Amino acid sequence: MATDVVVPTLGESITEATLGQWLKKPGDPVQADEPVASLETDKVAVEVPSPVAGTMGEQVVAEGDTVEVGALIARIEEGAGAPAKAAAETAGAVNPAGPGETPMPKEDEAAPHAEEAGEAGPLTLSPAVRRVVLEHGLDPSKIKGTGKDGRLTKDDVLAAAKAEKAEAAAPAPAPQQQARPAATGERREERVRMTRLRQTIAKRLKEAQDTAALLTTFNDVDMTAVMEARSRYKDLFEKKHGIRLGFMGFFVKAACLALKDIPSVNASIEGDEIVYRDYVDVSIAVSAPNGLVVPVLRDAQALSFAAIEKTIADFGKRAKDGTLTLEDMKGGTFTISNGGVFGSLLSTPIINPPQSAVLGMHRIEERPVVVDGQIVARPMMYLALSYDHRLIDGREAVTFLVRMKEALEDPTRLLIDL
């Protein structure tokens, strides 16, 4: 008797997804609630768990297919293992081997690989780790995992890939005959299907340009005071809270202060109404393997520096591992994007609809500035505020950045709400 595996509910307004990868092959043993497939939605990768323990049976859809919520994608057979013949027939139904293609290995042929994977059986990889393994063409069973219970992490795979490249680059013994010179001027093209996440990013960014009256205003900030405060207290901060004191805590706090004074920057347009909010849910733009994601720091106005830094660090780690959830990215009233970590000096960020503004941070760079009539070198950062001019006037946008500048150049303002 077989149990159906169906596409689970993916979240509000999400009705379909793309089957990104099968995590189990036909014939593999499966535990209850163990992930058997990875789905790519408009925002994150979602793992589909097995409803029962048994053996992976027929896979109804192939990788890359679009599936709707509730659709049948596979079946789990009863028993601890399916005969090799049945597994091969099931695999052939989904991915038939054509002329000249290598057929699926038989049970006895696959046994050594299973032994290499450990007594627990075949390796279970997260979507992010599996993606890197496939990109570099590595055998995960030959990589030592440093994660919990010996599981592979993305860093483990990247380190193995780097070691393999270094080994390949080592000078080889001189051949007896001179090697044929490589062809010069060779032109190559590669076509890669856009992921669902990348398609959604493109759609939303274009939608923002087509709908909002976008405008960007700039200011620069002397980061001397923030850098001195961070240098003075970072060791004590880390000792007490178990997290490093970064710059984002200062910027989130300064943004909340400025948004309180200029509420339209934290508002949005819904139909013919303007929605003002007395809370701040900050969307933090984070780089993920498949593109930019924006998990939400909720009620940021009420959070301490430690809570802000811990939450942002957790977002970054889970974005890298591909474990962010739809709930993590739901909502958001204002966005902060830090292009400075990649070396950006200046940019014009695009708002994240239905939000009305986004703050762009950039790299800190020593530049000559005039202080008390003297030219001195100071660590300066450009700030950019892109906003919807339908809702936010230029005066309000400029005032918002001035409030940010004042708070960052004199962090005491953050403590006394000034």
CSV table of C-alpha atoms in Angstrom, one decimal:
chain,number,residue,atom,x,y,z
A,1,MET,CA,0.0,0.0,0.0
A,2,ALA,CA,1.3,3.4,-0.9
A,3,THR,CA,0.9,6.8,0.8
A,4,ASP,CA,0.6,10.0,-1.3
A,5,VAL,CA,3.1,12.8,-0.9
A,6,VAL,CA,1.4,16.1,-1.8
A,7,VAL,CA,2.5,19.8,-2.0
A,8,PRO,CA,1.8,21.3,1.4
A,9,THR,CA,0.3,24.7,2.0
A,10,LEU,CA,3.0,27.2,1.2
A,11,GLY,CA,1.7,30.4,2.8
A,12,GLU,CA,-0.7,33.2,2.1
A,13,SER,CA,-1.3,34.0,-1.6
A,14,ILE,CA,1.2,31.3,-2.8
A,15,THR,CA,-0.6,28.7,-4.9
A,16,GLU,CA,2.2,27.0,-6.8
A,17,ALA,CA,5.9,26.3,-6.7
A,18,THR,CA,8.7,24.7,-8.7
A,19,LEU,CA,10.1,21.3,-7.7
A,20,GLY,CA,13.7,22.3,-7.3
A,21,GLN,CA,15.2,18.9,-6.3
A,22,TRP,CA,14.4,15.4,-5.2
A,23,LEU,CA,16.2,14.7,-1.9
A,24,LYS,CA,15.4,11.0,-2.1
A,25,LYS,CA,15.7,8.5,-4.9
A,26,PRO,CA,13.2,5.7,-5.6
A,27,GLY,CA,14.1,2.8,-3.4
A,28,ASP,CA,15.7,4.9,-0.7
A,29,PRO,CA,14.4,4.3,2.9
A,30,VAL,CA,12.5,7.2,4.3
A,31,GLN,CA,11.6,8.1,7.9
A,32,ALA,CA,8.4,9.9,8.9
A,33,ASP,CA,8.8,13.7,8.5
A,34,GLU,CA,12.1,13.3,6.7
A,35,PRO,CA,12.4,15.7,3.7
A,36,VAL,CA,12.0,14.0,0.4
A,37,ALA,CA,11.9,17.0,-2.0
A,38,SER,CA,12.7,20.7,-2.1
A,39,LEU,CA,10.3,23.2,-3.5
A,40,GLU,CA,11.2,26.7,-4.8
A,41,THR,CA,8.5,29.3,-4.0
A,42,ASP,CA,8.4,33.0,-4.8
A,43,LYS,CA,10.4,33.7,-1.7
A,44,VAL,CA,12.1,30.7,-0.1
A,45,ALA,CA,13.0,27.0,-0.6
A,46,VAL,CA,10.5,24.7,1.2
A,47,GLU,CA,11.2,21.1,2.1
A,48,VAL,CA,8.4,18.5,1.7
A,49,PRO,CA,8.4,15.9,4.5
A,50,SER,CA,7.3,12.3,4.1
A,51,PRO,CA,4.0,11.7,5.9
A,52,VAL,CA,5.0,8.2,6.9
A,53,ALA,CA,8.0,5.9,7.2
A,54,GLY,CA,8.7,3.5,4.3
A,55,THR,CA,10.5,3.5,1.0
A,56,MET,CA,10.6,6.2,-1.7
A,57,GLY,CA,8.3,5.0,-4.5
A,58,GLU,CA,7.1,6.6,-7.7
A,59,GLN,CA,8.0,10.2,-8.3
A,60,VAL,CA,5.2,11.7,-10.2
A,61,VAL,CA,6.8,14.9,-11.3
A,62,ALA,CA,10.4,15.8,-12.4
A,63,GLU,CA,12.8,18.5,-11.2
A,64,GLY,CA,11.9,21.8,-12.7
A,65,ASP,CA,8.2,21.1,-13.0
A,66,THR,CA,5.6,23.6,-11.6
A,67,VAL,CA,3.3,22.1,-9.0
A,68,GLU,CA,0.2,23.5,-7.3
A,69,VAL,CA,-0.7,23.3,-3.6
A,70,GLY,CA,-2.2,19.9,-2.8
A,71,ALA,CA,-0.9,18.3,-6.0
A,72,LEU,CA,0.5,14.7,-5.8
A,73,ILE,CA,4.2,14.6,-6.4
A,74,ALA,CA,5.3,11.1,-5.1
A,75,ARG,CA,4.3,8.0,-3.2
A,76,ILE,CA,5.8,6.3,-0.2
A,77,GLU,CA,5.7,2.5,-0.2
A,78,GLU,CA,5.4,0.4,2.9
A,79,GLY,CA,8.4,-1.5,4.1
A,80,ALA,CA,12.1,-0.6,4.8
A,81,GLY,CA,13.3,-1.1,1.3
A,82,ALA,CA,12.0,-1.7,-2.2
A,83,PRO,CA,13.5,-4.3,-4.5
A,84,ALA,CA,16.2,-3.0,-6.8
A,85,LYS,CA,14.1,-3.9,-9.9
A,86,ALA,CA,11.1,-2.0,-8.7
A,87,ALA,CA,13.2,1.0,-7.8
A,88,ALA,CA,14.8,1.0,-11.3
A,89,GLU,CA,11.5,0.7,-13.0
A,90,THR,CA,10.1,3.5,-10.9
A,91,ALA,CA,13.1,5.7,-11.7
A,92,GLY,CA,12.8,4.9,-15.4
A,93,ALA,CA,9.1,6.1,-15.3
A,94,VAL,CA,10.3,9.5,-14.3
A,95,ASN,CA,13.7,9.8,-15.9
A,96,PRO,CA,13.9,7.1,-18.7
A,97,ALA,CA,17.4,6.3,-19.8
A,98,GLY,CA,17.8,6.9,-23.4
A,99,PRO,CA,20.3,5.3,-25.8
A,100,GLY,CA,23.8,5.6,-24.5
A,101,GLU,CA,22.7,6.9,-21.1
A,102,THR,CA,23.9,5.2,-17.9
A,103,PRO,CA,21.1,3.2,-16.2
A,104,MET,CA,20.3,3.5,-12.5
A,105,PRO,CA,22.7,1.4,-10.4
A,106,LYS,CA,21.4,-1.9,-9.0
A,107,GLU,CA,21.1,-2.5,-5.3
A,108,ASP,CA,24.4,-4.4,-5.0
A,109,GLU,CA,26.2,-1.7,-7.1
A,110,ALA,CA,24.9,1.1,-4.8
A,111,ALA,CA,25.9,-0.7,-1.6
A,112,PRO,CA,29.5,0.6,-1.3
A,113,HIS,CA,28.2,4.2,-1.7
A,114,ALA,CA,25.7,3.6,1.1
A,115,GLU,CA,28.5,2.3,3.3
A,116,GLU,CA,30.6,5.4,2.6
A,117,ALA,CA,27.6,7.6,3.6
A,118,GLY,CA,27.6,6.0,7.1
A,119,GLU,CA,25.6,3.5,9.0
A,120,ALA,CA,22.6,5.9,8.9
A,121,GLY,CA,22.2,5.3,5.2
A,122,PRO,CA,22.2,7.8,2.4
A,123,LEU,CA,23.1,11.4,3.3
A,124,THR,CA,20.3,13.9,3.7
A,125,LEU,CA,21.4,17.3,2.5
A,126,SER,CA,19.7,20.7,2.9
A,127,PRO,CA,18.7,22.4,-0.3
A,128,ALA,CA,21.5,25.0,0.0
A,129,VAL,CA,24.2,22.3,0.6
A,130,ARG,CA,22.8,20.0,-2.2
A,131,ARG,CA,22.9,22.9,-4.6
A,132,VAL,CA,26.6,23.6,-3.9
A,133,VAL,CA,27.4,19.9,-4.2
A,134,LEU,CA,25.9,19.8,-7.6
A,135,GLU,CA,27.5,23.0,-8.8
A,136,HIS,CA,31.0,21.7,-8.0
A,137,GLY,CA,30.3,18.1,-9.0
A,138,LEU,CA,31.4,16.6,-5.6
A,139,ASP,CA,30.6,13.3,-3.9
A,140,PRO,CA,29.1,14.3,-0.5
A,141,SER,CA,29.9,10.9,1.0
A,142,LYS,CA,33.6,11.8,0.7
A,143,ILE,CA,33.3,15.1,2.6
A,144,LYS,CA,33.6,15.2,6.4
A,145,GLY,CA,30.7,17.2,7.9
A,146,THR,CA,31.2,19.6,10.8
A,147,GLY,CA,27.6,20.4,11.4
A,148,LYS,CA,25.3,18.9,14.0
A,149,ASP,CA,25.4,15.1,14.1
A,150,GLY,CA,28.1,15.2,11.5
A,151,ARG,CA,25.9,16.8,8.8
A,152,LEU,CA,27.4,18.6,5.9
A,153,THR,CA,27.3,22.4,5.9
A,154,LYS,CA,27.8,24.7,2.9
A,155,ASP,CA,31.2,25.7,4.3
A,156,ASP,CA,32.3,22.0,4.3
A,157,VAL,CA,31.4,21.6,0.6
A,158,LEU,CA,33.1,24.9,-0.4
A,159,ALA,CA,36.2,23.9,1.5
A,160,ALA,CA,36.3,20.6,-0.3
A,161,ALA,CA,35.8,22.2,-3.7
A,162,LYS,CA,38.6,24.6,-2.9
A,163,ALA,CA,40.9,21.8,-1.9
A,164,GLU,CA,40.0,19.9,-5.1
A,165,LYS,CA,40.8,22.9,-7.3
A,166,ALA,CA,44.2,23.4,-5.5
A,167,GLU,CA,45.0,19.7,-6.1
A,168,ALA,CA,44.1,20.0,-9.8
A,169,ALA,CA,46.2,23.2,-10.1
A,170,ALA,CA,49.3,21.5,-8.8
A,171,PRO,CA,52.0,21.1,-11.5
A,172,ALA,CA,51.7,17.7,-13.2
A,173,PRO,CA,54.8,15.7,-14.4
A,174,ALA,CA,56.0,16.8,-17.8
A,175,PRO,CA,54.5,14.6,-20.5
A,176,GLN,CA,56.8,12.8,-22.9
A,177,GLN,CA,55.1,14.5,-25.8
A,178,GLN,CA,54.2,18.2,-26.0
A,179,ALA,CA,50.5,18.8,-25.2
A,180,ARG,CA,48.4,20.3,-28.0
A,181,PRO,CA,47.9,24.0,-27.3
A,182,ALA,CA,44.4,25.0,-26.3
A,183,ALA,CA,42.2,26.7,-28.9
A,184,THR,CA,42.2,30.5,-28.6
A,185,GLY,CA,39.3,32.8,-29.2
A,186,GLU,CA,36.7,30.2,-28.2
A,187,ARG,CA,33.3,31.7,-27.5
A,188,ARG,CA,30.9,29.9,-25.2
A,189,GLU,CA,27.3,30.4,-24.1
A,190,GLU,CA,25.4,28.8,-21.2
A,191,ARG,CA,21.7,28.9,-20.8
A,192,VAL,CA,20.4,28.5,-17.2
A,193,ARG,CA,16.7,28.5,-16.3
A,194,MET,CA,15.8,31.4,-13.9
A,195,THR,CA,14.8,30.2,-10.5
A,196,ARG,CA,11.3,31.0,-9.3
A,197,LEU,CA,12.9,33.3,-6.7
A,198,ARG,CA,14.9,35.2,-9.3
A,199,GLN,CA,11.8,35.5,-11.5
A,200,THR,CA,9.8,37.0,-8.6
A,201,ILE,CA,12.6,39.4,-7.8
A,202,ALA,CA,12.6,40.6,-11.4
A,203,LYS,CA,8.8,40.9,-11.5
A,204,ARG,CA,8.6,42.9,-8.2
A,205,LEU,CA,11.4,45.3,-9.0
A,206,LYS,CA,9.9,46.1,-12.4
A,207,GLU,CA,6.5,46.4,-10.7
A,208,ALA,CA,8.0,49.0,-8.3
A,209,GLN,CA,9.4,51.0,-11.2
A,210,ASP,CA,6.1,50.9,-13.1
A,211,THR,CA,3.9,51.8,-10.1
A,212,ALA,CA,5.8,54.1,-7.7
A,213,ALA,CA,7.1,57.6,-8.5
A,214,LEU,CA,10.7,56.7,-7.5
A,215,LEU,CA,13.1,59.3,-6.4
A,216,THR,CA,16.4,59.0,-4.4
A,217,THR,CA,18.0,61.6,-2.1
A,218,PHE,CA,21.5,61.3,-0.5
A,219,ASN,CA,23.4,62.5,2.5
A,220,ASP,CA,26.7,61.5,4.0
A,221,VAL,CA,27.5,60.6,7.6
A,222,ASP,CA,30.7,61.0,9.7
A,223,MET,CA,31.0,57.5,11.3
A,224,THR,CA,33.7,58.6,13.8
A,225,ALA,CA,31.4,58.5,16.8
A,226,VAL,CA,29.8,55.1,16.0
A,227,MET,CA,33.2,53.5,15.3
A,228,GLU,CA,34.6,54.9,18.6
A,229,ALA,CA,31.6,53.6,20.5
A,230,ARG,CA,31.8,50.2,18.8
A,231,SER,CA,35.5,49.9,19.5
A,232,ARG,CA,35.1,50.9,23.1
A,233,TYR,CA,32.3,48.6,24.0
A,234,LYS,CA,32.5,45.7,21.6
A,235,ASP,CA,34.4,43.3,23.9
A,236,LEU,CA,32.1,44.0,26.9
A,237,PHE,CA,29.1,43.7,24.6
A,238,GLU,CA,30.1,40.4,23.3
A,239,LYS,CA,31.0,39.1,26.7
A,240,LYS,CA,27.6,40.0,28.1
A,241,HIS,CA,25.3,39.2,25.2
A,242,GLY,CA,27.3,36.5,23.3
A,243,ILE,CA,27.1,38.5,20.0
A,244,ARG,CA,29.4,41.0,18.3
A,245,LEU,CA,28.4,44.6,18.3
A,246,GLY,CA,28.0,45.6,14.6
A,247,PHE,CA,26.9,48.7,12.7
A,248,MET,CA,23.4,47.5,11.9
A,249,GLY,CA,22.2,48.0,15.5
A,250,PHE,CA,23.1,51.7,15.3
A,251,PHE,CA,21.4,52.1,11.9
A,252,VAL,CA,18.2,50.2,12.9
A,253,LYS,CA,17.9,52.3,16.1
A,254,ALA,CA,18.6,55.6,14.2
A,255,ALA,CA,16.1,54.6,11.5
A,256,CYS,CA,13.4,53.9,14.1
A,257,LEU,CA,14.1,57.3,15.7
A,258,ALA,CA,13.8,59.1,12.3
A,259,LEU,CA,10.7,57.1,11.3
A,260,LYS,CA,9.0,58.3,14.5
A,261,ASP,CA,9.6,61.9,13.5
A,262,ILE,CA,8.7,61.4,9.8
A,263,PRO,CA,5.9,58.8,9.9
A,264,SER,CA,5.1,59.0,6.2
A,265,VAL,CA,8.4,57.2,5.4
A,266,ASN,CA,7.0,54.2,7.4
A,267,ALA,CA,3.6,54.4,5.7
A,268,SER,CA,2.1,52.8,2.6
A,269,ILE,CA,-0.5,53.5,0.0
A,270,GLU,CA,-3.5,51.1,-0.2
A,271,GLY,CA,-6.0,52.1,-2.8
A,272,ASP,CA,-6.9,55.7,-2.1
A,273,GLU,CA,-5.9,55.5,1.5
A,274,ILE,CA,-2.6,56.1,3.3
A,275,VAL,CA,-1.8,53.6,6.1
A,276,TYR,CA,0.3,55.0,9.0
A,277,ARG,CA,1.9,52.8,11.6
A,278,ASP,CA,3.0,53.2,15.2
A,279,TYR,CA,5.4,50.3,14.9
A,280,VAL,CA,8.4,49.6,12.7
A,281,ASP,CA,9.0,46.2,11.0
A,282,VAL,CA,12.3,46.5,9.3
A,283,SER,CA,13.0,44.4,6.3
A,284,ILE,CA,16.8,43.6,6.3
A,285,ALA,CA,18.1,42.8,2.8
A,286,VAL,CA,20.2,39.6,3.0
A,287,SER,CA,22.2,37.9,0.3
A,288,ALA,CA,21.1,34.3,-0.3
A,289,PRO,CA,22.5,31.6,-2.7
A,290,ASN,CA,19.5,32.2,-5.1
A,291,GLY,CA,19.3,36.0,-4.8
A,292,LEU,CA,18.3,38.8,-2.3
A,293,VAL,CA,15.8,38.0,0.4
A,294,VAL,CA,14.3,40.4,3.0
A,295,PRO,CA,13.5,38.8,6.4
A,296,VAL,CA,11.7,41.1,8.7
A,297,LEU,CA,12.9,42.4,12.1
A,298,ARG,CA,9.5,42.9,13.8
A,299,ASP,CA,8.8,45.7,16.3
A,300,ALA,CA,12.3,47.0,15.9
A,301,GLN,CA,11.5,50.2,17.8
A,302,ALA,CA,11.2,48.1,21.0
A,303,LEU,CA,14.3,45.9,20.5
A,304,SER,CA,17.6,46.4,22.3
A,305,PHE,CA,20.9,46.5,20.5
A,306,ALA,CA,21.7,42.9,21.5
A,307,ALA,CA,18.3,41.7,20.2
A,308,ILE,CA,18.8,43.5,16.9
A,309,GLU,CA,22.3,42.1,16.4
A,310,LYS,CA,21.3,38.5,17.4
A,311,THR,CA,18.3,38.5,15.1
A,312,ILE,CA,20.2,39.9,12.1
A,313,ALA,CA,23.0,37.4,12.6
A,314,ASP,CA,20.4,34.6,12.7
A,315,PHE,CA,18.9,35.9,9.5
A,316,GLY,CA,22.2,35.9,7.7
A,317,LYS,CA,23.0,32.3,8.8
A,318,ARG,CA,19.7,30.9,7.8
A,319,ALA,CA,19.7,32.8,4.5
A,320,LYS,CA,23.1,31.1,3.8
A,321,ASP,CA,21.8,27.7,4.8
A,322,GLY,CA,18.5,28.2,2.9
A,323,THR,CA,16.3,27.7,6.0
A,324,LEU,CA,14.5,31.0,6.1
A,325,THR,CA,10.7,30.5,6.2
A,326,LEU,CA,7.8,32.4,4.5
A,327,GLU,CA,6.8,33.8,7.9
A,328,ASP,CA,10.3,35.3,8.4
A,329,MET,CA,9.7,37.5,5.3
A,330,LYS,CA,6.1,38.3,5.7
A,331,GLY,CA,5.2,42.0,6.1
A,332,GLY,CA,7.8,44.7,6.6
A,333,THR,CA,7.2,48.5,6.7
A,334,PHE,CA,10.7,49.8,5.8
A,335,THR,CA,13.8,48.3,4.3
A,336,ILE,CA,17.5,48.7,5.0
A,337,SER,CA,20.0,47.4,2.4
A,338,ASN,CA,23.7,47.3,3.2
A,339,GLY,CA,25.6,47.3,-0.1
A,340,GLY,CA,28.7,48.5,1.8
A,341,VAL,CA,29.5,44.9,2.7
A,342,PHE,CA,30.2,44.3,-1.0
A,343,GLY,CA,32.2,47.5,-1.4
A,344,SER,CA,29.5,49.7,-2.9
A,345,LEU,CA,30.3,53.4,-2.6
A,346,LEU,CA,26.9,54.8,-3.8
A,347,SER,CA,23.7,53.3,-5.2
A,348,THR,CA,20.0,54.1,-5.8
A,349,PRO,CA,18.1,51.1,-4.2
A,350,ILE,CA,14.6,50.2,-5.3
A,351,ILE,CA,11.7,50.1,-2.9
A,352,ASN,CA,10.1,46.8,-1.8
A,353,PRO,CA,6.3,47.2,-2.6
A,354,PRO,CA,4.0,47.9,-0.8
A,355,GLN,CA,6.6,49.8,1.3
A,356,SER,CA,7.3,53.4,0.4
A,357,ALA,CA,11.0,53.8,1.2
A,358,VAL,CA,14.3,51.9,1.4
A,359,LEU,CA,17.6,53.0,3.0
A,360,GLY,CA,20.8,52.2,1.3
A,361,MET,CA,24.0,51.9,3.3
A,362,HIS,CA,27.4,52.0,1.7
A,363,ARG,CA,31.1,51.4,2.5
A,364,ILE,CA,32.9,53.5,5.0
A,365,GLU,CA,35.7,55.4,3.3
A,366,GLU,CA,38.1,58.0,4.7
A,367,ARG,CA,37.6,61.3,2.9
A,368,PRO,CA,38.7,64.9,3.4
A,369,VAL,CA,36.1,67.0,5.2
A,370,VAL,CA,36.1,70.5,6.7
A,371,VAL,CA,35.7,70.5,10.5
A,372,ASP,CA,35.9,73.8,12.4
A,373,GLY,CA,37.6,75.4,9.3
A,374,GLN,CA,40.2,72.6,9.1
A,375,ILE,CA,40.5,69.9,6.4
A,376,VAL,CA,40.7,66.5,8.2
A,377,ALA,CA,40.3,62.9,7.1
A,378,ARG,CA,37.1,61.3,8.5
A,379,PRO,CA,35.5,57.9,8.0
A,380,MET,CA,32.5,58.8,5.8
A,381,MET,CA,29.5,56.9,4.5
A,382,TYR,CA,27.0,57.8,1.9
A,383,LEU,CA,23.3,57.2,2.7
A,384,ALA,CA,20.7,56.9,0.0
A,385,LEU,CA,16.9,57.0,0.6
A,386,SER,CA,14.8,55.9,-2.3
A,387,TYR,CA,11.1,56.7,-1.8
A,388,ASP,CA,7.7,56.8,-3.4
A,389,HIS,CA,7.2,60.5,-4.3
A,390,ARG,CA,3.4,59.9,-4.4
A,391,LEU,CA,3.4,59.7,-0.6
A,392,ILE,CA,6.7,61.2,0.6
A,393,ASP,CA,7.7,64.8,-0.3
A,394,GLY,CA,11.3,65.8,-0.9
A,395,ARG,CA,11.3,67.8,2.4
A,396,GLU,CA,10.3,64.7,4.4
A,397,ALA,CA,12.9,62.5,2.7
A,398,VAL,CA,15.7,65.0,3.3
A,399,THR,CA,14.6,65.5,6.9
A,400,PHE,CA,14.6,61.8,7.5
A,401,LEU,CA,18.2,61.5,6.3
A,402,VAL,CA,19.2,64.5,8.4
A,403,ARG,CA,17.7,62.8,11.5
A,404,MET,CA,19.6,59.7,10.7
A,405,LYS,CA,22.8,61.7,10.3
A,406,GLU,CA,22.3,63.5,13.6
A,407,ALA,CA,21.7,60.3,15.5
A,408,LEU,CA,24.7,58.4,14.0
A,409,GLU,CA,27.1,61.3,14.4
A,410,ASP,CA,26.0,61.7,18.1
A,411,PRO,CA,24.8,58.2,19.3
A,412,THR,CA,23.8,59.6,22.6
A,413,ARG,CA,20.6,60.8,20.9
A,414,LEU,CA,19.6,57.1,20.5
A,415,LEU,CA,19.6,56.8,24.3
A,416,ILE,CA,17.6,59.9,25.1
A,417,ASP,CA,15.2,59.7,22.2
A,418,LEU,CA,16.3,63.0,20.7
